[in-house]
Tab-separated table of C-alpha atoms in Angstrom:
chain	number	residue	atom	x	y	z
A	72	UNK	CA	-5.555	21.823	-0.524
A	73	UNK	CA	-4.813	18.517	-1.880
A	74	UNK	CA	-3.524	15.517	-0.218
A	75	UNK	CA	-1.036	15.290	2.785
A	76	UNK	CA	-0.717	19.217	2.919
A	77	UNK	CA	1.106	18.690	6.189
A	78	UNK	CA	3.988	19.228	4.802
A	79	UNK	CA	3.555	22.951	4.865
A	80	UNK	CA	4.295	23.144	8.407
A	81	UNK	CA	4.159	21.273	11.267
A	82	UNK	CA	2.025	24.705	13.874
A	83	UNK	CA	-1.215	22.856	12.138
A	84	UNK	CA	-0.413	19.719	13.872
A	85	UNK	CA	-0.850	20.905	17.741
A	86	UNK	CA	-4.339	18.699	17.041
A	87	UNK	CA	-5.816	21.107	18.744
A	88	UNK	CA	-5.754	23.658	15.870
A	89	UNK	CA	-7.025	23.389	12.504
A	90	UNK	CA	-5.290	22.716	9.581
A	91	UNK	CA	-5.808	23.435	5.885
A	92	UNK	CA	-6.073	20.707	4.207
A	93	UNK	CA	-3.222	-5.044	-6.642
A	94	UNK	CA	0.240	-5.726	-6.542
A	95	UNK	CA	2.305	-4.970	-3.129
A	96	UNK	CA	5.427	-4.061	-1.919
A	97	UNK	CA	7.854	-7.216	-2.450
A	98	UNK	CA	8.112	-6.647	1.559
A	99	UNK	CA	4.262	-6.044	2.575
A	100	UNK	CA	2.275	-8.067	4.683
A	101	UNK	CA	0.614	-11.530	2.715
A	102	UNK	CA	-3.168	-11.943	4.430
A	103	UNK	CA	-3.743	-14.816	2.458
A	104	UNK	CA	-6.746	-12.417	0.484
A	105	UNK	CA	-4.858	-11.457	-2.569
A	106	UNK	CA	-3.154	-14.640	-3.873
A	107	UNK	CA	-5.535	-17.296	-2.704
A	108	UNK	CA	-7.075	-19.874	-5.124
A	109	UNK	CA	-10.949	-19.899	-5.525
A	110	UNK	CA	-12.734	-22.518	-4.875
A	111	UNK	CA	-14.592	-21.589	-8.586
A	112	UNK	CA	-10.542	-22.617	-9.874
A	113	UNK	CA	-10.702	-25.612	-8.289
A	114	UNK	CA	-10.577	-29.164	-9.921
A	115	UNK	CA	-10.782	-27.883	-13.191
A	116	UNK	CA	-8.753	-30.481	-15.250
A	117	UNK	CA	-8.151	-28.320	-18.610
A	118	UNK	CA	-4.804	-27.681	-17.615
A	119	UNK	CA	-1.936	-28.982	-16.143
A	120	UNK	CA	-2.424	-28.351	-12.549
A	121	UNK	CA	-0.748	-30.746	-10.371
A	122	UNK	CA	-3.444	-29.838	-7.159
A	123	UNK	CA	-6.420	-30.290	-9.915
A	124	UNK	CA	-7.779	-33.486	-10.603
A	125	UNK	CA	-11.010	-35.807	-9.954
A	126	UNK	CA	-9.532	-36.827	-6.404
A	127	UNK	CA	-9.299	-33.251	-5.317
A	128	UNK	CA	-12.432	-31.927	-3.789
A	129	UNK	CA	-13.539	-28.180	-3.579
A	130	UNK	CA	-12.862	-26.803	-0.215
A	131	UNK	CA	-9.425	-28.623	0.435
A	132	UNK	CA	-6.168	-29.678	-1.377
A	133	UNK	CA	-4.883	-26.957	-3.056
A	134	UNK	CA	-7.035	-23.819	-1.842
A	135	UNK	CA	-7.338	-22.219	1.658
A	136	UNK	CA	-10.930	-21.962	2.730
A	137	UNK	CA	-12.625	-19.871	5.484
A	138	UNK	CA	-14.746	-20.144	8.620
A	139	UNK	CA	-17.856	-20.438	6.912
A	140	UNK	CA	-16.872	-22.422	3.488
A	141	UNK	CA	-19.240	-25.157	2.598
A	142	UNK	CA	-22.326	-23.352	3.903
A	143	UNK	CA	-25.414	-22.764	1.967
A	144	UNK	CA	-24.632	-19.103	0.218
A	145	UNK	CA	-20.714	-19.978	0.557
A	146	UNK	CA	-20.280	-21.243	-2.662
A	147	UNK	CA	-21.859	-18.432	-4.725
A	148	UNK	CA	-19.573	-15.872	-2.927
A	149	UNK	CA	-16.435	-17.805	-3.144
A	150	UNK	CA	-17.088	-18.479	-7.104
A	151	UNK	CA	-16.964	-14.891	-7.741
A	152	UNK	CA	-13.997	-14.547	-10.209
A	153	UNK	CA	-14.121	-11.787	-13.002
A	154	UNK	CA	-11.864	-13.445	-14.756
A	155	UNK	CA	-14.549	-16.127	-15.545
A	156	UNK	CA	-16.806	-13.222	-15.910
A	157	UNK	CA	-14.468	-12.204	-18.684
A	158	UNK	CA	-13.725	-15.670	-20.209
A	159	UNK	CA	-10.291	-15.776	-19.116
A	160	UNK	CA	-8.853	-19.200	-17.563
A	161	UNK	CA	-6.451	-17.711	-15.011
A	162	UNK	CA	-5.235	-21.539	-14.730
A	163	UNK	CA	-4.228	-21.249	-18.564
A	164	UNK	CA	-4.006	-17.848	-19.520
A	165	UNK	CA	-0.928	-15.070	-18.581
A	166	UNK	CA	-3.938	-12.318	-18.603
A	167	UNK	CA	-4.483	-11.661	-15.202
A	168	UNK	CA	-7.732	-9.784	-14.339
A	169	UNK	CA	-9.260	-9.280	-10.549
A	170	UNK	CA	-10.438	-6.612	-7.884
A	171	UNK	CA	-11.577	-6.498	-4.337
A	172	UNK	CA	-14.575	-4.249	-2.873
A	173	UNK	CA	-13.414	-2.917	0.537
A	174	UNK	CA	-16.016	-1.235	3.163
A	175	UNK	CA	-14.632	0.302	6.048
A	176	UNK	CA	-15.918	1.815	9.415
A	177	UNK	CA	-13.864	3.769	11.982
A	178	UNK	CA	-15.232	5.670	14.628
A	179	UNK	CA	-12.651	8.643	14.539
A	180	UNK	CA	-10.327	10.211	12.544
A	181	UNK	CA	-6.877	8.592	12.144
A	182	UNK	CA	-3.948	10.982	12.967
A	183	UNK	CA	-2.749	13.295	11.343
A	184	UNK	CA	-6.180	14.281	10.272
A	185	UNK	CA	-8.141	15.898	12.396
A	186	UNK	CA	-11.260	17.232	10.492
A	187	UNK	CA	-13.899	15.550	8.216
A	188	UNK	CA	-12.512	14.979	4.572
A	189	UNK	CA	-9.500	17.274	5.315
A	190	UNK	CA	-7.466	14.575	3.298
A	191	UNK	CA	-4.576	14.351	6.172
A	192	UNK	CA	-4.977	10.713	6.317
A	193	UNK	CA	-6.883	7.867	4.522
A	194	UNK	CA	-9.351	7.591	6.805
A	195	UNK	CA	-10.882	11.158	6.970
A	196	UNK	CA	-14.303	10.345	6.695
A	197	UNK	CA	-15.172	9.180	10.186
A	198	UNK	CA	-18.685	6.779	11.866
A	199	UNK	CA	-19.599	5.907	7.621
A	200	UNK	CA	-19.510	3.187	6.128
A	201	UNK	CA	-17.101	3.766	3.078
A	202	UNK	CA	-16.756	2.315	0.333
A	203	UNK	CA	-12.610	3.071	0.651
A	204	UNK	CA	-11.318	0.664	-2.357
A	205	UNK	CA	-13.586	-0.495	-5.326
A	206	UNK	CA	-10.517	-1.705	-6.901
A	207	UNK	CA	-10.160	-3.552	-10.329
A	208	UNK	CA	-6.985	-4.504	-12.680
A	209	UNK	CA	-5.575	-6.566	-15.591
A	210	UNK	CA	-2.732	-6.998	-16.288
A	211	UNK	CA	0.464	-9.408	-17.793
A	212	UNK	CA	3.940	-10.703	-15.602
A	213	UNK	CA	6.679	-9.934	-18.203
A	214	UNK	CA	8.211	-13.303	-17.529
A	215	UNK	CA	12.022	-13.216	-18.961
A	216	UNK	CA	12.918	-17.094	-18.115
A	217	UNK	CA	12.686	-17.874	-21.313
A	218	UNK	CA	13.852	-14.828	-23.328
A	219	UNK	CA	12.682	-11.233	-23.927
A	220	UNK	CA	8.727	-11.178	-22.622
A	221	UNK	CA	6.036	-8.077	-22.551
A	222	UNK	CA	3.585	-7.124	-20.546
A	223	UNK	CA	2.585	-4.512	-18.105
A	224	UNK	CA	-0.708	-3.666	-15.747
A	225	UNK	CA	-3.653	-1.073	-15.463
A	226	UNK	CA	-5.230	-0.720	-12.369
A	227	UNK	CA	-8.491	1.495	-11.044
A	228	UNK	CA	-9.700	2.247	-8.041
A	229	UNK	CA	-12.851	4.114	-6.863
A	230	UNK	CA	-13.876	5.073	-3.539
A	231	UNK	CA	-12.390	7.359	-0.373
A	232	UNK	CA	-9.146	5.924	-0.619
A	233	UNK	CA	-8.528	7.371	-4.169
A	234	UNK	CA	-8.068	10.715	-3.653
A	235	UNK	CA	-4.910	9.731	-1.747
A	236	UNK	CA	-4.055	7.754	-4.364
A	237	UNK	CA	-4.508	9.901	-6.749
A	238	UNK	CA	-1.188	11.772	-8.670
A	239	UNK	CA	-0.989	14.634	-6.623
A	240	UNK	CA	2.224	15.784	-7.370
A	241	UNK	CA	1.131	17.233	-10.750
A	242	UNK	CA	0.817	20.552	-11.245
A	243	UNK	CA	-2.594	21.914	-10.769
A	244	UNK	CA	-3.638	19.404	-8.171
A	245	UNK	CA	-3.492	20.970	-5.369
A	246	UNK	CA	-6.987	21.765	-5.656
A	247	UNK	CA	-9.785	19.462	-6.107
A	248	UNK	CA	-11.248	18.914	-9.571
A	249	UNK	CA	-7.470	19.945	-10.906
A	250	UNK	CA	-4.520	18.515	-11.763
A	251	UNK	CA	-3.690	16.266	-14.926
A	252	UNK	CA	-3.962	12.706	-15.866
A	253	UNK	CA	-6.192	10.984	-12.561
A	254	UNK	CA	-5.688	14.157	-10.011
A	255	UNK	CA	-8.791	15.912	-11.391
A	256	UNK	CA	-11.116	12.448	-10.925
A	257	UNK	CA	-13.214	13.562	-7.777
A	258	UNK	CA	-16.657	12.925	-6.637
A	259	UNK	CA	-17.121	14.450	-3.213
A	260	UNK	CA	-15.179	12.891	-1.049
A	261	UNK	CA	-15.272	9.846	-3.163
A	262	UNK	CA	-13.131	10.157	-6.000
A	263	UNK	CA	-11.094	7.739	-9.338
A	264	UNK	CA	-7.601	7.138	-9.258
A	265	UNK	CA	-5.257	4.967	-12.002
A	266	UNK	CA	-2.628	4.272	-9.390
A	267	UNK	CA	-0.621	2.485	-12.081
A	268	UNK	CA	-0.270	2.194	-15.821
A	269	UNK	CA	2.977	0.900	-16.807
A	270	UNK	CA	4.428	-1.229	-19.766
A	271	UNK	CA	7.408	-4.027	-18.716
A	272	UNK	CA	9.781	-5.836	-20.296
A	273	UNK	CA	11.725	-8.763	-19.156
A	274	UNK	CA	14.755	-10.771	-20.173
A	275	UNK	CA	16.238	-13.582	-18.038
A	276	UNK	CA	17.192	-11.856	-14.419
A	277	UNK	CA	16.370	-8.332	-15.549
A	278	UNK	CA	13.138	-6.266	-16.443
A	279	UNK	CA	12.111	-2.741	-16.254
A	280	UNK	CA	9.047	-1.630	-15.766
A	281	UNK	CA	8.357	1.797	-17.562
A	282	UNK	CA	5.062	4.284	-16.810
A	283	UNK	CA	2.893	4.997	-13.845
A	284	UNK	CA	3.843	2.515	-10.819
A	285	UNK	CA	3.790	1.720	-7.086
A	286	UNK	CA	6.547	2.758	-5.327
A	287	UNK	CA	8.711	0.333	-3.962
A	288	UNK	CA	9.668	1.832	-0.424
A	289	UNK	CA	7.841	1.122	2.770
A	290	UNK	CA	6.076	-2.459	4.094
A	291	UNK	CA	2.266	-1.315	3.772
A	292	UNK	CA	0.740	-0.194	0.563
A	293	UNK	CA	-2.468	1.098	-0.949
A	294	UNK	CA	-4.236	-2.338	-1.939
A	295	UNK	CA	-6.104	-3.052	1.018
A	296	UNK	CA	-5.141	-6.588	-0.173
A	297	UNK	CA	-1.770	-6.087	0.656
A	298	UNK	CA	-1.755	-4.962	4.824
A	299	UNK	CA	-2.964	-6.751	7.849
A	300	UNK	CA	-4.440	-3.349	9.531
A	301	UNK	CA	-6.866	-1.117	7.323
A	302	UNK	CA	-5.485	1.861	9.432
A	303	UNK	CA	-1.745	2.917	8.196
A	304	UNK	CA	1.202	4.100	9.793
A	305	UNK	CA	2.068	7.714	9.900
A	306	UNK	CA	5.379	6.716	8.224
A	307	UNK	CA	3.725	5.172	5.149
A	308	UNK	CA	1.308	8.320	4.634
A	309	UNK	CA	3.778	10.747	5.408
A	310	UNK	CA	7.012	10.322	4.774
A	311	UNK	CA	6.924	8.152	1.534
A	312	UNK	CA	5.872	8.579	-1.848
A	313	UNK	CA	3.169	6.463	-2.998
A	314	UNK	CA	3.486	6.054	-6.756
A	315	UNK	CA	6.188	7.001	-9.549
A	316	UNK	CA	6.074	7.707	-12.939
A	317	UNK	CA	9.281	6.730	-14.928
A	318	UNK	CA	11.369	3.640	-15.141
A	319	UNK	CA	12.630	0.835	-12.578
A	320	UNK	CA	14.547	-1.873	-13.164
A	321	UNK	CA	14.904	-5.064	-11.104
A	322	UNK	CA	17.926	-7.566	-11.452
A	323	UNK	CA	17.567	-10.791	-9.608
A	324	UNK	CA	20.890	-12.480	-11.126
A	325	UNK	CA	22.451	-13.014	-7.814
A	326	UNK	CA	22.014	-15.587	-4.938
A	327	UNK	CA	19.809	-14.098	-2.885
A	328	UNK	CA	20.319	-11.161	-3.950
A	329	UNK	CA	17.936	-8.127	-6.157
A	330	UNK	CA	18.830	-4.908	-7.186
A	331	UNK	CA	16.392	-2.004	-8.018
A	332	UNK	CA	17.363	1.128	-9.715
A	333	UNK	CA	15.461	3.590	-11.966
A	334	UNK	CA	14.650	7.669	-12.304
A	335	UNK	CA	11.249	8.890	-11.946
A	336	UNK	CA	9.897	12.526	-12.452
A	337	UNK	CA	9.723	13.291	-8.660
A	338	UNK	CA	7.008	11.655	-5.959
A	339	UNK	CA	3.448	11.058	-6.794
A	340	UNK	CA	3.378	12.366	-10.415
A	341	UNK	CA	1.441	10.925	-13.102
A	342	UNK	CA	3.152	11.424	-16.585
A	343	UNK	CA	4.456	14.876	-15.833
A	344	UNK	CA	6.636	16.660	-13.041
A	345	UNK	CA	6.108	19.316	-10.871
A	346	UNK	CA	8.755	21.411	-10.067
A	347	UNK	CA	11.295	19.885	-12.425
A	348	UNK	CA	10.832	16.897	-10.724
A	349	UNK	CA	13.801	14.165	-11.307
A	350	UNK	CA	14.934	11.936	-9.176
A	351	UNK	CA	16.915	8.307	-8.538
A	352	UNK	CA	15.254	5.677	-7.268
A	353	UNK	CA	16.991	2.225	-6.180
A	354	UNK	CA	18.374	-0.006	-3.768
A	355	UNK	CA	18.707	-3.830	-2.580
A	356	UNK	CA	17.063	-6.576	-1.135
A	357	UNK	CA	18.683	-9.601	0.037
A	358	UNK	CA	17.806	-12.643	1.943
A	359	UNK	CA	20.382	-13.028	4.984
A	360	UNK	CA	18.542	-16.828	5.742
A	361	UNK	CA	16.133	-18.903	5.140
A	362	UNK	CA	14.160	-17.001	7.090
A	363	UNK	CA	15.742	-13.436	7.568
A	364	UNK	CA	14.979	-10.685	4.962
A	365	UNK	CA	15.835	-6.942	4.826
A	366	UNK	CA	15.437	-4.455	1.646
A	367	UNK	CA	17.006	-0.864	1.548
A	368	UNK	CA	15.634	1.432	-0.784
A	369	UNK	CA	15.934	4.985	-1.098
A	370	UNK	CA	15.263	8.255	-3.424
A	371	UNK	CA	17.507	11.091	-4.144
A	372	UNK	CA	17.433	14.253	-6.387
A	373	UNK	CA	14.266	16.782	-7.366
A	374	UNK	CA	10.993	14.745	-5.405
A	375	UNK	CA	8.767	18.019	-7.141
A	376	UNK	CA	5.734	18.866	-5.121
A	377	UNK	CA	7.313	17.824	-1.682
A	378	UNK	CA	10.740	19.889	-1.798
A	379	UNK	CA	9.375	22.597	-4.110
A	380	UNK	CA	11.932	21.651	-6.557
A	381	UNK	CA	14.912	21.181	-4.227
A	382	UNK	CA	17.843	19.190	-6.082
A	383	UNK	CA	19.254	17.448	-2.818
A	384	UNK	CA	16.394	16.071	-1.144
A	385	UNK	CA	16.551	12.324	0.430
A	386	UNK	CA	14.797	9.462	1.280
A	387	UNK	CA	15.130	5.643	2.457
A	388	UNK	CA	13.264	2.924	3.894
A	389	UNK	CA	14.576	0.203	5.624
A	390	UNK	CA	12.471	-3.468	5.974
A	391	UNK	CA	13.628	-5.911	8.132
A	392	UNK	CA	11.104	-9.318	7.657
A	393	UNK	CA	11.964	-12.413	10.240
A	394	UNK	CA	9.877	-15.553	10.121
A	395	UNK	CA	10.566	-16.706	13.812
A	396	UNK	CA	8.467	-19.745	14.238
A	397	UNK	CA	6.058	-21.333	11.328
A	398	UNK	CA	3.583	-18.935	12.548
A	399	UNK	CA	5.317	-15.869	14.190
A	400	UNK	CA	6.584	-13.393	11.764
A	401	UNK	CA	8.115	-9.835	13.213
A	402	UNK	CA	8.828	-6.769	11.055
A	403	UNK	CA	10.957	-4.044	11.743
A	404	UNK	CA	11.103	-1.233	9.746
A	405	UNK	CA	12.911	2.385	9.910
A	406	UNK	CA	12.192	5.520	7.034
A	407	UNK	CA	14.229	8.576	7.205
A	408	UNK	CA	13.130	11.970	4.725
A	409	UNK	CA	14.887	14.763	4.326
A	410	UNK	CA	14.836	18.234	2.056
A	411	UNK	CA	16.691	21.428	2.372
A	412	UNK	CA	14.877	24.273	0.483
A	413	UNK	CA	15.276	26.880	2.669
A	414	UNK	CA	12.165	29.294	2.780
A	415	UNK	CA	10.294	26.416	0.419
A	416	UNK	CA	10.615	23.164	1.978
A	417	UNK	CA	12.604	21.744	5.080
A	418	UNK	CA	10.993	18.276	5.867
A	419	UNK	CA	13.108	16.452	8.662
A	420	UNK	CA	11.415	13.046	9.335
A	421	UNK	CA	12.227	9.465	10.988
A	422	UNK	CA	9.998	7.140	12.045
A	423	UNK	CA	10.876	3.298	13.805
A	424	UNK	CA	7.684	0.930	12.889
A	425	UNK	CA	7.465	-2.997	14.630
A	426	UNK	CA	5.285	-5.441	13.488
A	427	UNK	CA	4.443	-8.744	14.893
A	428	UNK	CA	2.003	-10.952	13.018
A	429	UNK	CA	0.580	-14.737	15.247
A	430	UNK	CA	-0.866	-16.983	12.931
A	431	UNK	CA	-3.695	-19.014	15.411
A	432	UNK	CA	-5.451	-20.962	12.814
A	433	UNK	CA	-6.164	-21.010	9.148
A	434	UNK	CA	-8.785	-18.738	9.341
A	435	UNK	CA	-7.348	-16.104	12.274
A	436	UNK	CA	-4.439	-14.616	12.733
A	437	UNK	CA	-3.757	-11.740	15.363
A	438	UNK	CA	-1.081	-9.113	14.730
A	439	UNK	CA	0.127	-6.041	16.577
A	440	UNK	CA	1.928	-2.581	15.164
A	441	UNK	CA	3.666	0.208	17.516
A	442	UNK	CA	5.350	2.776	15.996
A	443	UNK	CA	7.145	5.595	17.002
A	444	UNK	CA	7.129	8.999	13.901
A	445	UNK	CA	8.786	12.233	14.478
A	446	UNK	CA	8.975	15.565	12.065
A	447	UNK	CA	10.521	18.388	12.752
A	448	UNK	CA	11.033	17.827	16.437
A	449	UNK	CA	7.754	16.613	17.529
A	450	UNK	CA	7.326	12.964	18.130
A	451	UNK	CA	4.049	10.841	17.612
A	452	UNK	CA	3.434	7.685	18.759
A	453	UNK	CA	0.592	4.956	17.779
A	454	UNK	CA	-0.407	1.521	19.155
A	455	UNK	CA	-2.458	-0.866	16.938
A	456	UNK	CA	-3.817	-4.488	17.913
A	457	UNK	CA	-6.298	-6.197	15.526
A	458	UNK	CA	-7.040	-9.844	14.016
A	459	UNK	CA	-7.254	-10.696	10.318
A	460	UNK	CA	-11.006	-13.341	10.517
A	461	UNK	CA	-10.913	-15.641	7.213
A	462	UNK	CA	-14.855	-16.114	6.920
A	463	UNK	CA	-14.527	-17.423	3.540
A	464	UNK	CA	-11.753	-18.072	0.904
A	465	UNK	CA	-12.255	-14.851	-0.371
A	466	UNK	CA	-13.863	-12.519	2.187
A	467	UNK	CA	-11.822	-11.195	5.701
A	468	UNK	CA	-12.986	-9.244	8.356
A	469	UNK	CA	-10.092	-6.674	9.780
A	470	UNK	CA	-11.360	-5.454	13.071
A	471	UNK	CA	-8.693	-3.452	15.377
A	472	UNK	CA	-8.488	-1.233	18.322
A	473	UNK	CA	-5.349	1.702	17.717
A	474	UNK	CA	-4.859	4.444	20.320
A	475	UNK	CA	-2.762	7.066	19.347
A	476	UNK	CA	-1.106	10.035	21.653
A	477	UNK	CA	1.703	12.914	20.995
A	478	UNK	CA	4.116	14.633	23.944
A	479	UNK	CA	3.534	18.335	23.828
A	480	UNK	CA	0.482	18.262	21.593
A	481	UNK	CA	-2.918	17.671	22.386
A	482	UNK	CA	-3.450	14.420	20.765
A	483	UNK	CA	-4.264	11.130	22.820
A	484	UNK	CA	-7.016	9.271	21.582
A	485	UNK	CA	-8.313	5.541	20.837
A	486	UNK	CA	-9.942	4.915	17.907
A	487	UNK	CA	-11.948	1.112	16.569
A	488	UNK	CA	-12.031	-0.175	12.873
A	489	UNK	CA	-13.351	-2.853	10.862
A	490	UNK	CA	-13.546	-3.551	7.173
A	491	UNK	CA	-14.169	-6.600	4.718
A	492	UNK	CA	-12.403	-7.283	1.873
A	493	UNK	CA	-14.207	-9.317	-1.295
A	494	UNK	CA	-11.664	-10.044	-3.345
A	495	UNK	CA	-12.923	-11.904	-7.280
C-alpha cells in the first residue's frame, strides 16, 4: 500500500505484528539553514544593501558563519549558490531559486514503521545512508504592499523522503508506480515528488495562493530546512495532512493579527480528489506579546482518501511558540483528528507535543521534544534530545538520540540519527 496505511486499523500496530504497508510552516522551527546569507552574497555593492559595502568583510557583519568558516575548503562550500549558477542576483532580483542536499543515517526504524521501506514513517529505510531530500525550487513572493503583485513557487524533491511527500490521496496511488500527477514518480525506495506548484496573488494585507501547496497545520514540515530534529513526531506524520491542492487565503490587516481560510479537494491530493474530496481549511494566528505566539488552524468537510469520503470529518492543530529568554524558546503544541464513516473510516486521534530549543552559541544549539500521541485508545509516547552543529554558514550536522515506548504494545526502543544539510 501507499503511504501512512495505518489508518486502516490500529491491530497492525501491536509492533510486534506486521503491517501492510522550501518554505515552512509560519510556526516551524528557524535553524538558521534556510534563510541565512552566503558568504558568496556578501559585500557585493550592486545593490542597495545596507550590511554590503567595502568595510564589511566576508565572514562577519551581516551573515552568520559556522565552526569551520575561514578554513582552507570553507569558502568553496559556502559560495555554493544556484542562484549564481543561474545568473540570478538574489540581492536584486524577486526570482528566488535554491535547494539543500540532505543525507541521513538512523540505526532503526522510527515508529510507526516497523519493517524496511514499509512507508509507515519517513525514515523506513534503516543503517543507509540516504539521500532523504535532494530538494530544489524557484519561485516569486507575491508582494501586495504596493498594489496587486504575482507570483507563485515550484518545488522538487528527490530522494526517500518523497514518496511521503508525494500526493497520495489521488486515486490510483495506493500502489506504487500509480496514482496521477507526482504519486506515480518512484524509483525503489527512492522516488520524485512536486510537493507544491501553486500560482499567488497579492494585494495590500490579502493574497491567495491557488494550486498544489504545503499545508499550513502542525510546527514541523517536510523541508528538512525547516525542523531542528530529522526524526518527526508521530503527530505530524499521522494525524495531519501534508499538502493541499486548492486555494488559501491569508489576511494580515489586523494588529497582530492573520487570518487563513480556503477549500481544498481533501488531504494530500494533487490536482484531483479522491473520494469527492472537499473540504475547509482556515484559522488564526495572533501574537499575544512580544514574545508569545499561538496559531489555530483546522480542516473540516470531505478529507478523501483518509475518511473514505466522509462529509463530517475534523481536524485542528494548535501552536503555542514562547521566546523565554534571548536564547530559550519552548513550543507547545496539541492536534486533534477525527472521522466518522462507520464501516469505512473511524480515526480518533490527539496527540500533546513540547518543544524546548537552548541556543549555546552561534554555531550550537541543543533542543529537546517529548510527546505524548494516542489513536484509537492506545497511547504512544517518544523522547527526543539532539543538537543542531553550524560547521559552516551553510552546512549543519543534526545528530540525536530518541527512544520511543508504547503501554500495552510491544514497542520500547532507542534509536540514534544524524544528517547534514547543504543548503545553495
Amino acid at each position: 500500500m501507499k503511504v501512512r496505511t495505518w489508518r486502516v486499523g490500529l491491530a497492525v500496530l501491536a509492533l510486534g505484528a506486521t503491517p501492510a504497508f522550501a518554505e515552512t510552516n509560519s510556526w516551524s522551527y528557524d535553524n538558521n539553514v534556510s534563510g541565512v546569507a552566503f558568504a558568496s552574497d556578501c559585500c557585493e555593492p550592486t545593490c542597495a544593501d545596507p550590511c554590503c559595502s567595502d568595510d564589511v568583510a566576508c565572514g562577519s557583519g551581516c551573515e552568520a558563519g559556522g565552526l569551520f568558516s575561514g578554513c582552507a575548503l570553507a569558502g568553496p562550500i559556502e559560495g555554493l549558490s544556484l542562484a549564481d549558477l543561474v545568473g540570478i542576483d538574489p540581492e536584486c532580483s524577486s526570482i528566488e531559486i535554491g535547494g539543500w542536499t540532505n543525507i541521513a543515517y538512523y540505526n532503526k526504524n522510527i515508529p510507526l514503521s516497523q519493517n524496511f521501506d514499509d512507508l509507515l514513517s519517513f525514515d523506513d529505510i534503516p543503517d543507509h545512508a540516504n539521500l532523504a531530500q535532494q530538494w530544489f525550487y524557484i519561485g516569486k513572493v507575491a508582494d501586495g504592499s504596493a498594489g496587486r503583485d504575482f507570483g507563485g513557487r515550484i518545488d522538487v524533491l528527490y530522494g526517500t523522503d518523497a514518496q511521503k511527500s508525494q500526493a497520495f490521496g489521488n486515486p490510483g496511488a495506493g500502489i506504487r508506480n500509480n496514482g496521477f500527477y507526482d504519486a506515480s514518480l518512484d524509483h525503489g525506495y527512492y522516488g520524485w515528488a512536486i510537493p507544491q506548484a501553486y500560482m499567488e496573488v497579492a494585494n495590500g494585507d490579502l493574497s491567495t495562493k491557488v494550486g498544489h501547496f504545503f499545508t499550513p497545520l502542525g510546527f514541523e514540515v517536510i523541508p528538512a530546512t525547516g525542523n531542528f530534529f530529522h526524526t518527526h513526531s508521530y503527530t505530524m506524520f499521522n494525524s495531519e495532512p501534508f499538502t493541499h491542492t486548492g486555494a488559501l487565503s491569508t489576511y494580515s490587516g489586523f494588529e497582530g493579527l492573520t487570518l487563513y481560510g480556503g477549500w481544498t479537494a481533501g488531504w494530500d491530493t494533487g490536482f484531483t480528489n479522491n473520494n469527492s474530496g472537499s473540504n475547509w481549511i482556515g484559522g488564526f494566528a495572533t501574537e499575544l506579546n512580544e514574545n508569545v505566539t499561538f496559531t489555530y488552524l483546522n480542516t473540516y468537510g470531505n478529507f478523501g482518501w483518509i475518511d473514505g469520503g466522509s462529509k463530517n470529518s475534523y481536524s485542528h492543530s494548535m501552536v503555542l511558540v514562547a521566546d523565554l529568554t534571548d536564547n530559550l524558546q519552548y513550543v507547545g503544541q496539541s492536534d486533534l483528528l477525527r472521522t466518522d464513516n462507520p464501516g469505512v473510516s473511524q480515526i480518533d486521534t490527539i496527540g500533546l507535543n513540547q518543544y524546548m530549543f537552548y541556543t549555546l552559541t552561534d554555531t550550537l544549539k541543543v533542543g529537546g521534544r517529548a510527546e505524548w500521541w494516542k489513536k484509537d485508545g492506545t497511547s504512544f509516547n517518544e523522547i527526543t534530545g539532539g543538537v543542531n552543529i553550524q560547521a559552516l554558514s551553510n552546512l549543519v550536522f543534526r545528530p540525536e538520540v530518541r527512544h520511543d515506548w508504547s503501554p500495552g504494545t510491544d514497542l520500547d526502543q532507542t534509536a540514534v540519527a544524524i544528517d547534514a544539510i547543504l543548503t545553495y
